[in-house]
Coordinates of C-alpha atoms in Angstrom, one line a residue:
X1 CA 73.3 118.0 86.8
X2 CA 76.8 118.0 88.1
X3 CA 79.6 119.7 86.2
X4 CA 82.6 117.6 85.2
X5 CA 85.7 118.2 87.3
X6 CA 88.2 117.4 84.5
X7 CA 88.4 118.5 80.9
X8 CA 88.6 116.0 78.1
X9 CA 92.3 116.8 77.4
X10 CA 93.1 116.3 81.1
X11 CA 91.3 112.9 81.0
X12 CA 93.1 111.9 77.8
X13 CA 96.5 112.8 79.4
X14 CA 95.6 110.8 82.5
X15 CA 94.5 107.8 80.4
X16 CA 97.8 108.0 78.4
X17 CA 99.8 108.0 81.6
X18 CA 97.8 104.9 82.9
X19 CA 98.3 103.1 79.6
X20 CA 102.0 103.8 79.6
X21 CA 102.2 102.4 83.1
X22 CA 100.4 99.3 82.1
X23 CA 102.6 98.6 79.1
X24 CA 104.1 95.1 79.3
X25 CA 107.7 96.4 79.9
X26 CA 106.5 98.5 82.8
X27 CA 104.4 95.7 84.3
X28 CA 107.2 93.2 83.9
X29 CA 109.7 95.5 85.7
X30 CA 110.2 94.3 89.2
X31 CA 111.6 97.1 91.2
X32 CA 111.2 98.4 94.7
X33 CA 113.7 101.3 94.4
X34 CA 111.7 104.4 95.2
X35 CA 112.3 108.0 94.4
X36 CA 112.5 110.0 97.7
X37 CA 110.5 113.2 97.8
X38 CA 113.6 115.4 98.6
X39 CA 116.2 116.2 96.0
X40 CA 119.7 114.6 96.2
X41 CA 122.3 117.4 96.8
X42 CA 125.8 117.7 98.0
X43 CA 127.3 114.3 97.0
X44 CA 127.3 114.6 93.3
X45 CA 131.1 113.7 93.1
X46 CA 130.5 110.5 95.1
X47 CA 127.5 109.7 92.9
X48 CA 129.6 110.2 89.8
X49 CA 132.3 108.0 91.1
X50 CA 129.8 105.2 91.8
X51 CA 128.3 105.6 88.3
X52 CA 131.9 105.5 86.8
X53 CA 132.7 102.3 88.7
X54 CA 129.4 100.8 87.4
X55 CA 130.1 101.9 83.8
X56 CA 133.7 100.5 84.2
X57 CA 132.3 97.0 84.9
X58 CA 132.4 97.0 88.7
X59 CA 130.1 94.3 90.0
X60 CA 130.2 95.3 93.7
X61 CA 130.4 98.7 95.1
X62 CA 130.8 99.2 98.9
X63 CA 129.8 102.5 100.5
X64 CA 131.3 102.8 103.9
X65 CA 131.5 105.5 106.5
X66 CA 130.2 106.8 109.8
X67 CA 126.6 106.7 110.8
X68 CA 124.4 109.6 109.6
X69 CA 126.7 110.7 106.8
X70 CA 124.2 109.8 104.1
X71 CA 125.4 106.4 102.9
X72 CA 121.8 105.1 102.4
X73 CA 120.7 108.2 100.5
X74 CA 123.8 108.0 98.3
X75 CA 123.2 104.3 97.6
X76 CA 119.5 105.1 96.7
X77 CA 120.6 107.9 94.3
X78 CA 123.1 105.6 92.8
X79 CA 120.5 102.8 92.4
X80 CA 118.1 105.3 90.7
X81 CA 120.8 106.5 88.3
X82 CA 121.7 103.0 87.1
X83 CA 118.5 100.9 87.5
X84 CA 117.3 101.7 84.0
X85 CA 120.4 99.9 82.7
X86 CA 118.8 96.6 83.9
X87 CA 115.7 94.9 82.3
X88 CA 114.1 94.4 85.7
X89 CA 115.2 97.6 87.4
X90 CA 116.5 97.3 90.9
X91 CA 115.8 95.7 94.2
X92 CA 116.5 97.4 97.5
X93 CA 116.9 95.2 100.6
X94 CA 117.2 96.9 104.0
X95 CA 118.9 94.4 106.2
X96 CA 118.2 96.4 109.4
X97 CA 114.6 95.2 109.0
X98 CA 115.6 91.5 108.9
X99 CA 115.7 89.9 112.4
X100 CA 119.2 88.4 113.1
X101 CA 117.9 84.8 113.4
X102 CA 116.5 84.8 109.8
X103 CA 118.5 83.9 106.8
X104 CA 119.1 86.7 104.2
X105 CA 118.1 84.8 101.1
X106 CA 114.3 85.0 101.8
X107 CA 114.6 88.8 102.4
X108 CA 116.3 89.3 99.0
X109 CA 113.7 87.1 97.4
X110 CA 110.9 89.1 99.0
X111 CA 112.5 92.4 97.7
X112 CA 112.7 90.9 94.2
X113 CA 109.1 89.6 94.5
X114 CA 110.1 86.0 94.1
X115 CA 108.3 83.2 96.0
X116 CA 110.9 80.7 97.2
X117 CA 109.8 77.0 97.4
X118 CA 110.5 75.1 100.6
X119 CA 114.1 73.9 101.0
X120 CA 117.5 75.5 100.9
X121 CA 116.7 79.3 100.5
X122 CA 120.1 80.2 99.0
X123 CA 119.9 77.5 96.3
X124 CA 116.3 78.5 95.5
X125 CA 117.2 82.2 95.3
X126 CA 120.1 81.5 93.0
X127 CA 117.8 79.3 90.8
X128 CA 115.0 81.9 90.7
X129 CA 117.3 84.8 89.9
X130 CA 119.2 82.9 87.2
X131 CA 116.7 84.3 84.6
X132 CA 116.6 87.8 86.0
X133 CA 118.6 90.9 85.2
X134 CA 118.6 93.5 87.8
X135 CA 120.4 95.7 90.4
X136 CA 120.7 94.5 94.0
X137 CA 121.3 97.0 96.7
X138 CA 121.9 95.7 100.2
X139 CA 121.5 98.4 102.9
X140 CA 122.7 98.3 106.5
X141 CA 125.1 95.4 106.0
X142 CA 127.2 96.2 109.0
X143 CA 125.0 94.2 111.3
X144 CA 125.4 90.9 109.4
X145 CA 128.6 91.4 107.4
X146 CA 129.7 87.8 107.3
X147 CA 126.3 86.6 106.0
X148 CA 126.2 89.5 103.5
X149 CA 129.7 88.5 102.2
X150 CA 128.5 84.9 101.8
X151 CA 125.3 86.0 100.0
X152 CA 127.2 88.3 97.7
X153 CA 129.8 85.7 96.9
X154 CA 127.2 83.1 96.0
X155 CA 125.3 85.5 93.8
X156 CA 128.5 86.8 92.1
X157 CA 129.6 83.3 91.2
X158 CA 126.4 82.8 89.2
X159 CA 125.5 86.2 87.9
X160 CA 127.6 88.5 85.8
X161 CA 124.9 91.2 86.1
X162 CA 125.0 91.6 89.8
X163 CA 125.9 95.1 91.0
X164 CA 125.5 95.4 94.8
X165 CA 125.9 98.5 96.9
X166 CA 126.6 97.5 100.5
X167 CA 125.9 100.3 102.9

């Protein structure tokens, strides 16, 4: 017969990891913030400043600067550092992927894994997110700044939990 490729302790460790992943809290967590394969280096002071702003009660953090200076990577590191503070983790929305003719609310809903019913997308998004607690990161806002401002304003009027990093 064939010899087993894994030992019993290895299989037990694997099953424990799978079980932990399938726990209700892990399954209920709706996040699309990913951990990049490369380490975050060189912007620790900026990351600490964002974390301090968050801990101080900031509801909106804006990261601005020239193209290519690492704004997206800094926002991702910041999101990773605070996402565990929220029951539902964090939602990352890359607005560069949203065609200019489409409204932003459906893109935010898709990132948060929320199905919007037909009708007014902003009102439906606000209604759907009313019960959520999470971090919202809007990346590449410079292409649609007025729409992003309207979206953030609408969400901030309703939610005290919203922490958005606009890159």
